Amino acid sequence: MTRDILLGDELPDWAGAKEFYQKYDPKEVIGRGVSSVVHRCLCKQTGSELAVKIIEITAEKMTELQLEEVKNSTLKEIHVLTIIKGHHSIITLIDSYESATFIFLVFDLMRRGELFDYLTEKVTLNEKETRCMMRALLEAVQYLHSLNIIHRDLKPENILLDDHGHIKLSDFGFSVQLQPSEQLRELCGTPGYLAPEILKCSMDETHPGYGKEVDLWACGVILFTLLAGSPPFWHRKQMLMLRMIMEGRYQFASPEWDDRSDTVKDLISRLLVVDPIQRLSAEQALAHPFFRQYQKDVRRFSPRKTFRVLILTALACIRIHFRYLRSRPVTRDLLARDPYSLRGVRKLIDGCAFRIYGHWVKKGEQQNRAALFQNTAKIILLGLEDFDT
Ligand code: ADP
Ligand code: MG
């Protein structure tokens, strides 16, 4: 990312991307990914507000190989976005342009931003709202899977909210369309959302590979996180976290889960299944009793309950705050390196439970990170053997 784009005081490739600038007028930055910056933008002809994702493809900060990878994955992203255009719970790609140094992807504007931010603000969601969002997400996943497309990076940062609070799935940078009976082996995604088979596959050359089921695991992680306000698999030491994932070790701990229905716990436990064959498919998940509950979530006011929630929220904030300050001081260097930190120190602290979910393996970083990851994975395997004996 160039300094100019980060600061937003100069538009990328003004000279080379005339065609794009003739039609669109980019405004302020509204989001950042590891390899992209997203601006609000105006269509000059209609005056409509849109979003443009700008991906840099210059050799300035990347090796030839990384550059090639970013280009290829962006072209794949465009290909998938073109195939899936029109689904009510999936972002619509409106236009795309490529100059020598940047690729511009124009989308409909999702004014209410990421589900991640919404959740950070609300701490947890009730079952009714969760049901509504998860139904839309699973319908999007079901549609993708019917076309043999796997998303591979489902997480609250990649789920956006429109003006009415409806969700749309976005960021198809890791998505891939499978050939019939094709299995994948590539290690990619975001650590806390990685399915056990992705980890196992990267450690064991004889592993048959993974498929669509990885998206359903991620849906289980998201469902758990929306209701608990914290992720199911978390440990300060990332290696131990990965071990928890491989063993499918999580808890419906008290008090967060005390008031949650057995139905939703049952659905989570059928999604967070280590064996991908036993895991629910999107279709099966949508047929689960959790989605057949239409009765209103009547939340009668209870002073005792409200007081307890307030105390728990305050304690959680304090715990998160101190844990974060101890383990990762906020330095200029960290702010510069970490895209999440740029969104504000409040979010840094509030959202630190999610920070471990930051992209580890991302476009243009895949080579280095995959090697690092593979080593880590091997260490975990050794660790597991130690642990078992
Ligand atoms: P990356 O592949 O680099 O992660 P994303 O497609 O996830 O890029 O976009 C990065 C961020 O930009 C998102 O997490 C979101 O905050 C914001 N964003 C992306 N697309 C839109 C959109 N259509 N409307 C509003 N914000 C968006
Ligand atoms: Mg993203």
Short mmCIF file of C-alpha atoms and ligand atoms in Angstrom, two decimals:
data_model
loop_
_atom_site.label_atom_id
_atom_site.label_comp_id
_atom_site.label_asym_id
_atom_site.label_seq_id
_atom_site.Cartn_x
_atom_site.Cartn_y
_atom_site.Cartn_z
CA MET A 1 0.00 0.00 0.00
CA THR A 2 1.48 3.34 -0.87
CA ARG A 3 1.61 6.19 1.60
CA ASP A 4 -0.53 8.29 -0.69
CA ILE A 5 -3.41 5.85 -0.62
CA LEU A 6 -3.15 5.36 3.11
CA LEU A 7 -3.38 9.06 3.67
CA GLY A 8 -6.00 9.36 0.99
CA ASP A 9 -4.49 12.57 -0.37
CA GLU A 10 -3.71 11.25 -3.82
CA LEU A 11 -5.70 8.98 -6.05
CA PRO A 12 -4.06 5.81 -7.27
CA ASP A 13 -2.85 5.75 -10.86
CA TRP A 14 -4.68 8.89 -11.97
CA ALA A 15 -2.92 8.80 -15.32
CA GLY A 16 -3.14 5.05 -16.03
CA ALA A 17 -6.70 4.42 -14.98
CA LYS A 18 -8.48 7.20 -16.95
CA GLU A 19 -11.36 4.95 -17.90
CA PHE A 20 -12.19 4.35 -14.24
CA TYR A 21 -11.85 8.01 -13.25
CA GLN A 22 -13.98 9.15 -16.17
CA LYS A 23 -16.87 7.16 -14.78
CA TYR A 24 -16.31 7.25 -11.02
CA ASP A 25 -15.28 9.76 -8.39
CA PRO A 26 -13.62 8.06 -5.36
CA LYS A 27 -14.21 9.71 -1.97
CA GLU A 28 -13.06 8.89 1.57
CA VAL A 29 -11.63 5.53 2.70
CA ILE A 30 -14.30 3.31 4.28
CA GLY A 31 -12.38 0.09 4.76
CA ARG A 32 -9.04 -1.63 4.47
CA GLY A 33 -7.96 -5.17 3.84
CA VAL A 34 -4.44 -6.52 3.88
CA SER A 35 -3.94 -5.86 0.19
CA SER A 36 -6.71 -3.41 -0.59
CA VAL A 37 -8.19 -0.04 0.30
CA VAL A 38 -11.93 0.53 -0.09
CA HIS A 39 -13.31 4.03 -0.83
CA ARG A 40 -16.84 5.34 -1.00
CA CYS A 41 -17.29 6.43 -4.58
CA LEU A 42 -19.79 8.26 -6.77
CA CYS A 43 -20.95 7.21 -10.21
CA LYS A 44 -20.58 10.45 -12.20
CA GLN A 45 -23.43 9.67 -14.55
CA THR A 46 -26.11 8.63 -12.07
CA GLY A 47 -24.80 10.24 -8.87
CA SER A 48 -25.32 6.93 -7.06
CA GLU A 49 -23.06 6.06 -4.14
CA LEU A 50 -20.96 2.93 -4.50
CA ALA A 51 -17.82 1.37 -3.02
CA VAL A 52 -14.55 0.80 -4.87
CA LYS A 53 -11.98 -1.75 -3.71
CA ILE A 54 -8.55 -0.74 -4.99
CA ILE A 55 -5.88 -3.41 -5.09
CA GLU A 56 -2.27 -2.42 -5.73
CA ILE A 57 -0.33 -4.57 -8.16
CA THR A 58 3.08 -2.89 -8.27
CA ALA A 59 6.40 -4.58 -7.60
CA GLU A 60 7.39 -1.82 -5.15
CA LYS A 61 6.68 -3.78 -1.99
CA MET A 62 6.20 -7.27 -3.33
CA THR A 63 8.31 -9.95 -4.91
CA GLU A 64 7.49 -11.04 -8.44
CA LEU A 65 5.89 -14.17 -7.07
CA GLN A 66 3.71 -12.30 -4.59
CA LEU A 67 2.67 -9.87 -7.29
CA GLU A 68 1.66 -12.71 -9.56
CA GLU A 69 -0.31 -14.23 -6.70
CA VAL A 70 -2.20 -11.01 -5.92
CA LYS A 71 -3.04 -10.57 -9.60
CA ASN A 72 -4.21 -14.15 -10.03
CA SER A 73 -6.28 -14.19 -6.88
CA THR A 74 -7.94 -10.87 -7.83
CA LEU A 75 -8.79 -12.20 -11.28
CA LYS A 76 -10.24 -15.30 -9.61
CA GLU A 77 -12.20 -13.04 -7.26
CA ILE A 78 -13.66 -11.18 -10.25
CA HIS A 79 -14.50 -14.46 -11.96
CA VAL A 80 -16.36 -15.79 -8.91
CA LEU A 81 -18.12 -12.45 -8.28
CA THR A 82 -19.35 -12.48 -11.87
CA ILE A 83 -20.78 -15.99 -11.57
CA ILE A 84 -22.63 -15.29 -8.32
CA LYS A 85 -24.04 -11.87 -9.17
CA GLY A 86 -27.63 -11.30 -8.07
CA HIS A 87 -28.01 -13.31 -4.85
CA HIS A 88 -29.79 -11.22 -2.20
CA SER A 89 -27.21 -12.01 0.50
CA ILE A 90 -24.08 -11.61 -1.61
CA ILE A 91 -22.35 -8.35 -2.53
CA THR A 92 -22.80 -7.29 -6.17
CA LEU A 93 -19.81 -6.52 -8.34
CA ILE A 94 -20.92 -3.65 -10.56
CA ASP A 95 -17.80 -2.90 -12.54
CA SER A 96 -14.06 -3.65 -12.72
CA TYR A 97 -11.01 -1.97 -14.25
CA GLU A 98 -7.36 -2.89 -14.44
CA SER A 99 -4.48 -0.46 -14.96
CA ALA A 100 -0.78 -1.32 -14.95
CA THR A 101 -0.54 -0.71 -11.20
CA PHE A 102 -4.03 -1.08 -9.71
CA ILE A 103 -7.20 -3.14 -10.04
CA PHE A 104 -10.49 -1.38 -9.25
CA LEU A 105 -13.56 -3.36 -8.20
CA VAL A 106 -16.80 -1.37 -7.93
CA PHE A 107 -19.50 -2.73 -5.57
CA ASP A 108 -22.79 -1.62 -4.12
CA LEU A 109 -22.14 0.42 -0.99
CA MET A 110 -22.81 -1.26 2.34
CA ARG A 111 -23.31 1.78 4.50
CA ARG A 112 -23.52 0.08 7.86
CA GLY A 113 -20.11 -1.56 7.45
CA GLU A 114 -18.91 -4.83 8.88
CA LEU A 115 -20.78 -7.27 11.10
CA PHE A 116 -17.55 -7.22 13.12
CA ASP A 117 -18.09 -3.56 14.06
CA TYR A 118 -21.76 -4.10 14.73
CA LEU A 119 -20.96 -6.94 17.09
CA THR A 120 -18.18 -4.97 18.79
CA GLU A 121 -20.73 -2.25 19.48
CA LYS A 122 -23.48 -4.59 20.70
CA VAL A 123 -21.17 -7.10 22.49
CA THR A 124 -23.61 -9.97 21.84
CA LEU A 125 -26.72 -10.45 19.70
CA ASN A 126 -29.98 -12.05 20.78
CA GLU A 127 -31.12 -15.30 19.22
CA LYS A 128 -33.73 -13.65 17.03
CA GLU A 129 -31.26 -11.32 15.34
CA THR A 130 -28.66 -14.09 15.15
CA ARG A 131 -31.21 -16.36 13.47
CA CYS A 132 -31.97 -13.72 10.88
CA MET A 133 -28.30 -13.11 10.04
CA MET A 134 -27.29 -16.76 10.10
CA ARG A 135 -30.20 -17.71 7.84
CA ALA A 136 -29.06 -15.14 5.27
CA LEU A 137 -25.43 -16.25 5.60
CA LEU A 138 -26.28 -19.94 5.24
CA GLU A 139 -28.49 -19.20 2.23
CA ALA A 140 -25.53 -17.44 0.62
CA VAL A 141 -23.26 -20.38 1.46
CA GLN A 142 -25.83 -22.86 0.16
CA TYR A 143 -25.98 -20.93 -3.11
CA LEU A 144 -22.18 -20.82 -3.43
CA HIS A 145 -21.89 -24.53 -2.70
CA SER A 146 -24.57 -25.34 -5.28
CA LEU A 147 -22.16 -23.78 -7.80
CA ASN A 148 -19.22 -25.68 -6.31
CA ILE A 149 -17.74 -22.45 -4.96
CA ILE A 150 -16.06 -22.36 -1.53
CA HIS A 151 -15.61 -18.97 0.14
CA ARG A 152 -12.79 -19.98 2.54
CA ASP A 153 -12.71 -16.71 4.48
CA LEU A 154 -16.08 -16.46 6.23
CA LYS A 155 -15.83 -14.16 9.26
CA PRO A 156 -17.63 -11.08 10.64
CA GLU A 157 -15.20 -8.70 8.87
CA ASN A 158 -16.29 -10.09 5.52
CA ILE A 159 -20.02 -9.87 6.23
CA LEU A 160 -21.36 -6.38 5.51
CA LEU A 161 -24.60 -4.66 6.49
CA ASP A 162 -26.76 -2.59 4.15
CA ASP A 163 -28.98 0.40 5.04
CA HIS A 164 -31.65 -1.91 6.45
CA GLY A 165 -29.22 -4.02 8.48
CA HIS A 166 -29.45 -6.96 6.04
CA ILE A 167 -26.24 -8.87 5.62
CA LYS A 168 -24.31 -9.43 2.43
CA LEU A 169 -21.36 -11.74 2.11
CA SER A 170 -18.25 -10.09 0.63
CA ASP A 171 -14.51 -10.57 0.06
CA PHE A 172 -14.21 -13.45 -2.36
CA GLY A 173 -10.41 -13.15 -2.46
CA PHE A 174 -9.90 -16.72 -1.24
CA SER A 175 -12.87 -18.26 -2.95
CA VAL A 176 -12.45 -21.00 -5.49
CA GLN A 177 -14.67 -22.96 -7.83
CA LEU A 178 -14.02 -26.67 -7.53
CA GLN A 179 -14.06 -29.22 -10.29
CA PRO A 180 -16.34 -32.21 -9.52
CA SER A 181 -14.77 -34.32 -6.75
CA GLU A 182 -11.76 -31.98 -6.52
CA GLN A 183 -10.30 -31.59 -3.02
CA LEU A 184 -8.10 -28.68 -1.89
CA ARG A 185 -4.86 -28.75 0.07
CA GLU A 186 -3.85 -25.09 0.13
CA LEU A 187 -3.55 -23.53 3.57
CA CYS A 188 -5.53 -20.31 3.55
CA GLY A 189 -8.07 -18.44 5.62
CA THR A 190 -8.01 -16.72 8.99
CA PRO A 191 -6.63 -18.73 11.94
CA GLY A 192 -9.60 -18.80 14.34
CA TYR A 193 -11.97 -19.79 11.54
CA LEU A 194 -9.83 -22.54 10.00
CA ALA A 195 -11.50 -25.93 9.99
CA PRO A 196 -9.54 -28.81 11.57
CA GLU A 197 -9.15 -30.57 8.20
CA ILE A 198 -7.35 -27.52 6.73
CA LEU A 199 -4.82 -27.69 9.56
CA LYS A 200 -4.50 -31.47 9.38
CA CYS A 201 -4.10 -31.40 5.65
CA SER A 202 -1.16 -29.00 5.86
CA MET A 203 0.60 -31.33 8.30
CA ASP A 204 -0.05 -34.65 6.67
CA GLU A 205 0.87 -35.30 3.06
CA THR A 206 -1.36 -38.37 2.95
CA HIS A 207 -4.45 -36.38 4.01
CA PRO A 208 -7.11 -36.51 1.26
CA GLY A 209 -7.64 -32.71 1.33
CA TYR A 210 -10.61 -30.54 2.19
CA GLY A 211 -13.80 -29.30 0.53
CA LYS A 212 -16.93 -27.17 1.04
CA GLU A 213 -17.37 -28.33 4.64
CA VAL A 214 -14.75 -25.79 5.76
CA ASP A 215 -17.29 -22.98 5.19
CA LEU A 216 -19.77 -24.68 7.53
CA TRP A 217 -17.15 -24.90 10.26
CA ALA A 218 -16.58 -21.15 9.89
CA CYS A 219 -20.38 -20.61 10.09
CA GLY A 220 -20.31 -22.50 13.40
CA VAL A 221 -17.54 -20.22 14.69
CA ILE A 222 -19.50 -17.13 13.59
CA LEU A 223 -22.77 -18.37 15.15
CA PHE A 224 -20.99 -19.06 18.46
CA THR A 225 -19.26 -15.67 18.38
CA LEU A 226 -22.45 -13.70 17.70
CA LEU A 227 -24.14 -15.18 20.74
CA ALA A 228 -21.22 -15.32 23.16
CA GLY A 229 -19.43 -12.12 22.12
CA SER A 230 -16.17 -14.06 22.06
CA PRO A 231 -14.88 -16.83 19.82
CA PRO A 232 -15.12 -20.56 20.63
CA PHE A 233 -11.45 -21.29 20.04
CA TRP A 234 -9.16 -18.88 21.70
CA HIS A 235 -5.89 -19.13 23.55
CA ARG A 236 -3.26 -16.49 24.19
CA LYS A 237 -0.75 -18.87 22.62
CA GLN A 238 -1.79 -19.32 19.02
CA MET A 239 -0.37 -22.82 18.84
CA LEU A 240 -2.64 -23.96 21.64
CA MET A 241 -5.56 -22.30 19.91
CA LEU A 242 -4.86 -24.31 16.76
CA ARG A 243 -4.69 -27.44 18.88
CA MET A 244 -8.11 -26.65 20.36
CA ILE A 245 -9.46 -26.33 16.83
CA MET A 246 -8.03 -29.66 15.73
CA GLU A 247 -9.57 -31.35 18.74
CA GLY A 248 -12.84 -29.41 18.37
CA ARG A 249 -12.45 -28.34 22.02
CA TYR A 250 -14.79 -25.49 23.03
CA GLN A 251 -17.26 -24.85 25.82
CA PHE A 252 -20.68 -23.32 26.35
CA ALA A 253 -19.36 -21.59 29.42
CA SER A 254 -21.35 -19.93 32.14
CA PRO A 255 -22.66 -17.23 32.38
CA GLU A 256 -22.63 -16.28 28.65
CA TRP A 257 -24.50 -19.41 27.64
CA ASP A 258 -26.86 -19.76 30.60
CA ASP A 259 -29.74 -18.00 28.88
CA ARG A 260 -29.20 -19.44 25.41
CA SER A 261 -31.55 -22.10 24.05
CA ASP A 262 -30.60 -25.75 23.79
CA THR A 263 -31.70 -25.55 20.15
CA VAL A 264 -29.00 -23.08 19.18
CA LYS A 265 -26.38 -24.98 21.19
CA ASP A 266 -27.40 -28.11 19.32
CA LEU A 267 -26.95 -26.37 15.97
CA ILE A 268 -23.49 -25.09 16.96
CA SER A 269 -22.45 -28.55 18.10
CA ARG A 270 -23.51 -29.97 14.73
CA LEU A 271 -21.47 -27.38 12.84
CA LEU A 272 -18.33 -27.50 14.98
CA VAL A 273 -17.79 -31.19 14.26
CA VAL A 274 -14.18 -32.19 13.65
CA ASP A 275 -15.07 -34.84 11.06
CA PRO A 276 -16.21 -32.93 7.94
CA ILE A 277 -18.37 -35.84 6.81
CA GLN A 278 -20.44 -35.66 10.01
CA ARG A 279 -20.75 -31.83 9.84
CA LEU A 280 -24.06 -30.34 8.69
CA SER A 281 -24.24 -29.05 5.12
CA ALA A 282 -25.69 -25.55 4.51
CA GLU A 283 -28.97 -27.13 3.47
CA GLN A 284 -29.13 -29.34 6.56
CA ALA A 285 -28.24 -26.39 8.80
CA LEU A 286 -31.08 -24.34 7.31
CA ALA A 287 -33.47 -27.21 8.05
CA HIS A 288 -32.38 -27.26 11.73
CA PRO A 289 -35.12 -26.47 14.32
CA PHE A 290 -33.28 -23.26 15.22
CA PHE A 291 -34.47 -21.78 11.92
CA ARG A 292 -37.98 -23.06 12.40
CA GLN A 293 -38.53 -20.88 15.47
CA TYR A 294 -40.57 -17.89 14.49
CA GLN A 295 -41.92 -16.94 17.89
CA LYS A 296 -40.82 -13.54 19.06
CA ASP A 297 -37.90 -13.48 21.48
CA VAL A 298 -39.80 -11.90 24.33
CA ARG A 299 -37.22 -10.25 26.51
CA ARG A 300 -39.02 -9.07 29.57
CA PHE A 301 -37.18 -6.43 31.58
CA SER A 302 -35.53 -7.99 34.60
CA PRO A 303 -33.49 -5.62 36.79
CA ARG A 304 -31.48 -8.55 38.19
CA LYS A 305 -30.61 -9.84 34.72
CA THR A 306 -29.80 -6.36 33.39
CA PHE A 307 -27.52 -5.68 36.34
CA ARG A 308 -25.75 -9.01 35.81
CA VAL A 309 -25.21 -8.28 32.10
CA LEU A 310 -23.77 -4.85 32.93
CA ILE A 311 -21.36 -6.30 35.49
CA LEU A 312 -20.30 -9.09 33.10
CA THR A 313 -19.73 -6.62 30.26
CA ALA A 314 -17.65 -4.34 32.48
CA LEU A 315 -15.58 -7.27 33.76
CA ALA A 316 -15.04 -8.58 30.23
CA CYS A 317 -13.87 -5.14 29.05
CA ILE A 318 -11.44 -4.83 31.96
CA ARG A 319 -10.11 -8.35 31.38
CA ILE A 320 -9.68 -7.78 27.66
CA HIS A 321 -8.11 -4.37 28.24
CA PHE A 322 -5.45 -5.68 30.63
CA ARG A 323 -4.77 -8.79 28.64
CA TYR A 324 -4.24 -6.74 25.55
CA LEU A 325 -2.03 -4.13 27.21
CA ARG A 326 0.15 -6.83 28.70
CA SER A 327 0.57 -8.89 25.58
CA ARG A 328 0.66 -6.29 22.79
CA PRO A 329 1.58 -2.72 23.54
CA VAL A 330 0.11 -0.19 21.15
CA THR A 331 3.15 1.24 19.42
CA ARG A 332 3.45 3.31 16.28
CA ASP A 333 5.07 0.33 14.70
CA LEU A 334 2.11 -1.88 15.54
CA LEU A 335 -0.32 0.73 14.27
CA ALA A 336 1.58 0.89 11.03
CA ARG A 337 1.65 -2.86 10.56
CA ASP A 338 -1.78 -3.81 11.72
CA PRO A 339 -4.74 -2.85 9.54
CA TYR A 340 -7.16 -3.46 12.41
CA SER A 341 -5.39 -1.04 14.70
CA LEU A 342 -5.93 1.81 12.26
CA ARG A 343 -9.63 1.68 12.98
CA GLY A 344 -9.12 3.19 16.41
CA VAL A 345 -7.76 2.32 19.77
CA ARG A 346 -11.25 1.72 21.19
CA LYS A 347 -11.80 -1.02 18.72
CA LEU A 348 -8.31 -2.33 19.37
CA ILE A 349 -9.31 -2.97 22.93
CA ASP A 350 -12.96 -3.88 22.45
CA GLY A 351 -12.21 -6.12 19.55
CA CYS A 352 -9.08 -7.79 20.81
CA ALA A 353 -10.83 -11.10 21.22
CA PHE A 354 -11.18 -11.03 17.46
CA ARG A 355 -7.74 -9.71 16.74
CA ILE A 356 -6.28 -13.17 16.83
CA TYR A 357 -8.50 -13.77 13.84
CA GLY A 358 -6.61 -11.18 11.79
CA HIS A 359 -5.45 -12.36 8.41
CA TRP A 360 -2.49 -14.61 8.74
CA VAL A 361 -2.46 -16.00 5.31
CA LYS A 362 -3.43 -13.39 2.81
CA LYS A 363 -2.93 -12.43 -0.78
CA GLY A 364 0.71 -11.80 -1.55
CA GLU A 365 1.69 -13.12 1.85
CA GLN A 366 0.70 -16.66 1.27
CA GLN A 367 4.14 -18.04 0.50
CA ASN A 368 5.93 -16.76 3.60
CA ARG A 369 3.01 -17.26 5.89
CA ALA A 370 2.19 -20.71 4.62
CA ALA A 371 5.76 -21.79 5.36
CA LEU A 372 5.58 -20.28 8.83
CA PHE A 373 2.21 -21.88 9.37
CA GLN A 374 3.37 -25.27 8.22
CA ASN A 375 6.24 -25.16 10.70
CA THR A 376 3.85 -24.12 13.44
CA ALA A 377 1.49 -26.89 12.49
CA LYS A 378 4.30 -29.43 12.70
CA ILE A 379 5.24 -28.18 16.14
CA ILE A 380 1.64 -28.57 17.23
CA LEU A 381 1.58 -32.11 15.95
CA LEU A 382 4.73 -32.88 17.94
CA GLY A 383 3.19 -31.10 20.90
CA LEU A 384 0.07 -33.19 20.60
CA GLU A 385 2.12 -36.36 20.68
CA ASP A 386 3.86 -35.12 23.84
CA PHE A 387 0.54 -34.24 25.33
CA ASP A 388 -0.98 -37.62 24.63
CA THR A 389 1.80 -39.56 26.27
P1 ADP B 1 -9.63 -7.70 1.60
O1 ADP B 1 -9.78 -8.79 0.60
O2 ADP B 1 -8.38 -6.92 1.36
O3 ADP B 1 -9.84 -8.17 3.02
P2 ADP B 1 -12.38 -6.68 1.60
O4 ADP B 1 -13.15 -6.95 0.36
O5 ADP B 1 -12.70 -7.55 2.77
O6 ADP B 1 -10.82 -6.66 1.29
O7 ADP B 1 -12.61 -5.14 2.00
C1 ADP B 1 -11.93 -4.58 3.12
C2 ADP B 1 -12.90 -3.84 4.00
O8 ADP B 1 -13.49 -2.75 3.24
C3 ADP B 1 -14.10 -4.66 4.47
O9 ADP B 1 -13.78 -5.43 5.60
C4 ADP B 1 -15.13 -3.57 4.74
O10 ADP B 1 -14.88 -2.93 5.96
C5 ADP B 1 -14.85 -2.56 3.62
N1 ADP B 1 -15.71 -2.81 2.43
C6 ADP B 1 -15.46 -3.68 1.43
N2 ADP B 1 -16.44 -3.67 0.52
C7 ADP B 1 -17.35 -2.76 0.95
C8 ADP B 1 -18.62 -2.28 0.45
N3 ADP B 1 -19.14 -2.75 -0.68
N4 ADP B 1 -19.28 -1.35 1.16
C9 ADP B 1 -18.76 -0.87 2.31
N5 ADP B 1 -17.58 -1.27 2.84
C10 ADP B 1 -16.88 -2.20 2.18
MG MG B 2 -11.65 -8.91 4.01
#
